[in-house]
Coordinates of C-alpha atoms and ligand atoms in Angstrom, one line a residue:
X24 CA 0.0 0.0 0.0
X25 CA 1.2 3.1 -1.0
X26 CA 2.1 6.5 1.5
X27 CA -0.8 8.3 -0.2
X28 CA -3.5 5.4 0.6
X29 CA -2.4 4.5 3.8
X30 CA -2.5 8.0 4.6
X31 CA -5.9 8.0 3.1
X32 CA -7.4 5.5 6.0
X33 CA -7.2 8.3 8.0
X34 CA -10.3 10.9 9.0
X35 CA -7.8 13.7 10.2
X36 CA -5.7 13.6 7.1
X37 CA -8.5 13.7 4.7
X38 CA -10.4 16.1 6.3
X39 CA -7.3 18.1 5.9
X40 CA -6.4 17.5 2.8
X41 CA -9.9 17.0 1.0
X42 CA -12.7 19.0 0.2
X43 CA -14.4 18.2 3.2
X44 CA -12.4 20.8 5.9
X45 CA -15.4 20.9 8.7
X46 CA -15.3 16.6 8.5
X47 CA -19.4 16.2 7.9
X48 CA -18.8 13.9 4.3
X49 CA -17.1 12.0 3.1
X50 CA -13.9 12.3 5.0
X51 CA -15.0 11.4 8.6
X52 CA -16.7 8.2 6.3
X53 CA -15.2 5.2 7.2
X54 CA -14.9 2.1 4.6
X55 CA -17.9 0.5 6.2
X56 CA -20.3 3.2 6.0
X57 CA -19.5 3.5 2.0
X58 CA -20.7 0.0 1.3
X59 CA -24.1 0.7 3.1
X60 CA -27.0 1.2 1.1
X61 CA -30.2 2.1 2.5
X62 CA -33.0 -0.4 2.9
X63 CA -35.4 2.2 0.6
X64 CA -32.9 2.0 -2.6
X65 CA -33.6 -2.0 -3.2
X66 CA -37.6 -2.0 -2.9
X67 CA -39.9 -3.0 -6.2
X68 CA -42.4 0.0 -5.1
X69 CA -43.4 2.2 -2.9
X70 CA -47.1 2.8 -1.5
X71 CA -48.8 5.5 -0.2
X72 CA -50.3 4.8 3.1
X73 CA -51.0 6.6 6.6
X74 CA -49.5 6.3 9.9
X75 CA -51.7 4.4 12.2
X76 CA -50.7 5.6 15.4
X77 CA -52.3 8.6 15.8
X78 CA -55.3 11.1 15.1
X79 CA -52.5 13.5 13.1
X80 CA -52.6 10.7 10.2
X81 CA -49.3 11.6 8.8
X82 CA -48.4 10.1 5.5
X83 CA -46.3 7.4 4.8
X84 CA -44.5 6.1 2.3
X85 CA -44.2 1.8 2.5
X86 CA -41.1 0.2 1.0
X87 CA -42.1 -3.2 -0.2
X88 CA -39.5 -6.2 -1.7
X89 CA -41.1 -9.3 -2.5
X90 CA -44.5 -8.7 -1.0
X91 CA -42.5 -7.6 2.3
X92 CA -42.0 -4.5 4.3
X93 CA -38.7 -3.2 4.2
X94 CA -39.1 0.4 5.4
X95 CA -41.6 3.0 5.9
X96 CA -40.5 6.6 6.1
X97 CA -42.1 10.0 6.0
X98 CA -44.4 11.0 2.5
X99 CA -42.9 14.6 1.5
X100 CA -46.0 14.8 -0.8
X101 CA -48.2 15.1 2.6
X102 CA -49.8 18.5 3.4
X103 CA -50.3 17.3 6.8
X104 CA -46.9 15.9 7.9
X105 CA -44.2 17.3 4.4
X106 CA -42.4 14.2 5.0
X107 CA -42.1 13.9 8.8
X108 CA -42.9 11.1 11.0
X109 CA -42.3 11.2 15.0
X110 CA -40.6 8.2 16.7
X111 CA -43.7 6.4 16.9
X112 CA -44.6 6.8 13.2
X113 CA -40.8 6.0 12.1
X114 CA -40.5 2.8 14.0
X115 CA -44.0 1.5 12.0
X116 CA -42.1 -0.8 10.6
X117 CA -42.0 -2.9 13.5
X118 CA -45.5 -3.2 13.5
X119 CA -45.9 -5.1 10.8
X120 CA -42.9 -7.0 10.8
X121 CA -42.4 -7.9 14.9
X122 CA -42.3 -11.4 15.7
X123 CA -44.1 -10.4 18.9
X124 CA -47.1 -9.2 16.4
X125 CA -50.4 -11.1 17.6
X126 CA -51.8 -12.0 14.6
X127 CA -54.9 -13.8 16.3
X128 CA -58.4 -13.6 18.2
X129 CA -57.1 -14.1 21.8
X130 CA -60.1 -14.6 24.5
X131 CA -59.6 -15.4 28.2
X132 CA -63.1 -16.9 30.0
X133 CA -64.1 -16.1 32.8
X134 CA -62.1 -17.0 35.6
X135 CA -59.8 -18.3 33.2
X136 CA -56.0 -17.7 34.1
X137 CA -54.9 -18.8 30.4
X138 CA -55.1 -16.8 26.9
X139 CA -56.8 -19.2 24.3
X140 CA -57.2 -18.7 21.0
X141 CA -60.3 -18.2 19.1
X142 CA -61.1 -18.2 15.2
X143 CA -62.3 -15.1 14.0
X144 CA -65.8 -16.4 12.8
X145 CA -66.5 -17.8 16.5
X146 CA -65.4 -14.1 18.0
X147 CA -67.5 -12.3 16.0
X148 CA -70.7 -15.0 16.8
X149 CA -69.4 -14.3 20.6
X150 CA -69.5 -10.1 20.2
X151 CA -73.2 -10.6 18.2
X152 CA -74.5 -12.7 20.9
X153 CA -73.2 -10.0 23.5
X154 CA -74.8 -7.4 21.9
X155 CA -77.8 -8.4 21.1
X156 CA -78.6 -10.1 24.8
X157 CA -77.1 -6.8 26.3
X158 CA -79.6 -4.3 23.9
X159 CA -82.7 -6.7 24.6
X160 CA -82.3 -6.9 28.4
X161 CA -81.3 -3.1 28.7
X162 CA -83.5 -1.3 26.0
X163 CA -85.4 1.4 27.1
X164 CA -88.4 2.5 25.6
X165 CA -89.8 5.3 27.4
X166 CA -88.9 7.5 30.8
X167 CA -90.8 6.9 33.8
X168 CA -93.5 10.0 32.6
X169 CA -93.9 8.2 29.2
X170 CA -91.4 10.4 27.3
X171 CA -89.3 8.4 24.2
X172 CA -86.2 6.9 24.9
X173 CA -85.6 4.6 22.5
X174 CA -82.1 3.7 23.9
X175 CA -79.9 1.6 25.8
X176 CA -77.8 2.0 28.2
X177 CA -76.1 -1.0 28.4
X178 CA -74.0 -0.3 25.9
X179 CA -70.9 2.2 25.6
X180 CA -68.0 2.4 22.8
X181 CA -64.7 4.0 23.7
X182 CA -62.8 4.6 20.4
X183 CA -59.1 4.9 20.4
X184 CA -56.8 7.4 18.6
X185 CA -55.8 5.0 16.5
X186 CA -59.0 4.9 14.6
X187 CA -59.4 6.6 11.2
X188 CA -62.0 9.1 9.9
X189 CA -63.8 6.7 7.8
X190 CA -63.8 4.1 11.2
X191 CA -65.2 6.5 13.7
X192 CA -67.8 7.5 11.0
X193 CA -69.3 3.7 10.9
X194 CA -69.0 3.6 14.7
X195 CA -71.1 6.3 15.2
X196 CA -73.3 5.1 12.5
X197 CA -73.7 0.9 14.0
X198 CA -73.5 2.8 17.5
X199 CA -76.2 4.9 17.2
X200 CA -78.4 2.5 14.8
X201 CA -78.0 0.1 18.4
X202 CA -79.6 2.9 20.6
X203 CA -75.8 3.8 22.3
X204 CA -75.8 7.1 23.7
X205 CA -72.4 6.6 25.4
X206 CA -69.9 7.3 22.3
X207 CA -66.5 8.6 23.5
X208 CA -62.9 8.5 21.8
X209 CA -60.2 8.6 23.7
X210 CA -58.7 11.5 22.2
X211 CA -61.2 14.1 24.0
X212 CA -60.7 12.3 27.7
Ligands
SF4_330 S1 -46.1 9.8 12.9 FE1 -46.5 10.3 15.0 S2 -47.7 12.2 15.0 FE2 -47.8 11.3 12.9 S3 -49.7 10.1 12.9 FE3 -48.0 8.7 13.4 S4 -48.0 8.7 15.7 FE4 -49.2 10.5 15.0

């Protein structure tokens, strides 16, 4: 190896002797870094999505490779976020891809000290029955004077700020339809 390259190895003496003085490029870059790409420049496409998390819904832009998440970063085209994502929004990623992920119906009886697993179909059938015995045996007609109520009071919905426009608008519409009068998100408590 020549002088010139072995002095090349060096941060100090490129920094010195490059175009980079103040040491922010390429000469404070070590051999390593150079051979890294990022996980973004290797993906087949990139879709437009929103971040889940939170009522701000920023955009998001999804790496996929091979029908797999590699990435999601801010959206720069977004009016609501211009490419910016908080922690929580930048570590997305790990949503979809954690092996801690549940990925099914998990139910624990009554007095049951264990988790069990449940196929969707049966917790749905489980929720319907719920409902419907909870609306019949609570409904509520009319007041004590004879005044309309048509309501129950049996049954309360607390959204979460992870919900979406277009999800708190059915809510509202299959709580309401059910008599509910108790309709909260958690973002106003
Ligand atoms: S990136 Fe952060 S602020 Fe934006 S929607 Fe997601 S959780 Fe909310």
């Amino acid at each position: 190896m020549g002088l010139k390259k072995w002095l090349d190895r060096w941060p100090v003496y490129r920094q010195l002797t490059s175009a980079d003085p103040l040491g922010r490029g390429a000469a404070s870059q070590s051999a390593r870094s150079a051979e890294r790409t990022p996980r973004t420049s290797d993906a087949d496409r990139v879709v437009k999505s929103i971040c889940p998390y939170c009522a701000v819904g920023c955009g998001q832009d999804v790496y996929v490779r091979n029908g797999e998440v590699t990435q999601i970063e801010g959206d720069p085209d977004s009016p609501i976020s211009r490419g910016r994502l908080c922690p929580k929004g930048a570590a997305s990623e790990q949503l979809v891809n954690s092996p801690s992920r549940v990925t099914t119906v998990h139910y624990r009886r009554p007095y049951g000290t264990q988790w069990e697993e449940l196929d969707l179909d049966t917790a749905l059938d489980m929720i319907a029955d719920r409902v419907i015995d909870t609306r019949r045996r609570t409904w509520q007609d009319t007041d004590e004077e004879g005044r309309y109520l048509n309501r129950t009071m049996g049954i309360s919905h607390l959204g979460g700020a992870t919900l979406d426009n277009e999800e708190n608008y059915l809510i509202k519409k299959l709580y309401t339809a059910l008599g509910a009068i108790q309709i909260e998100n958690q973002a106003r408590i």
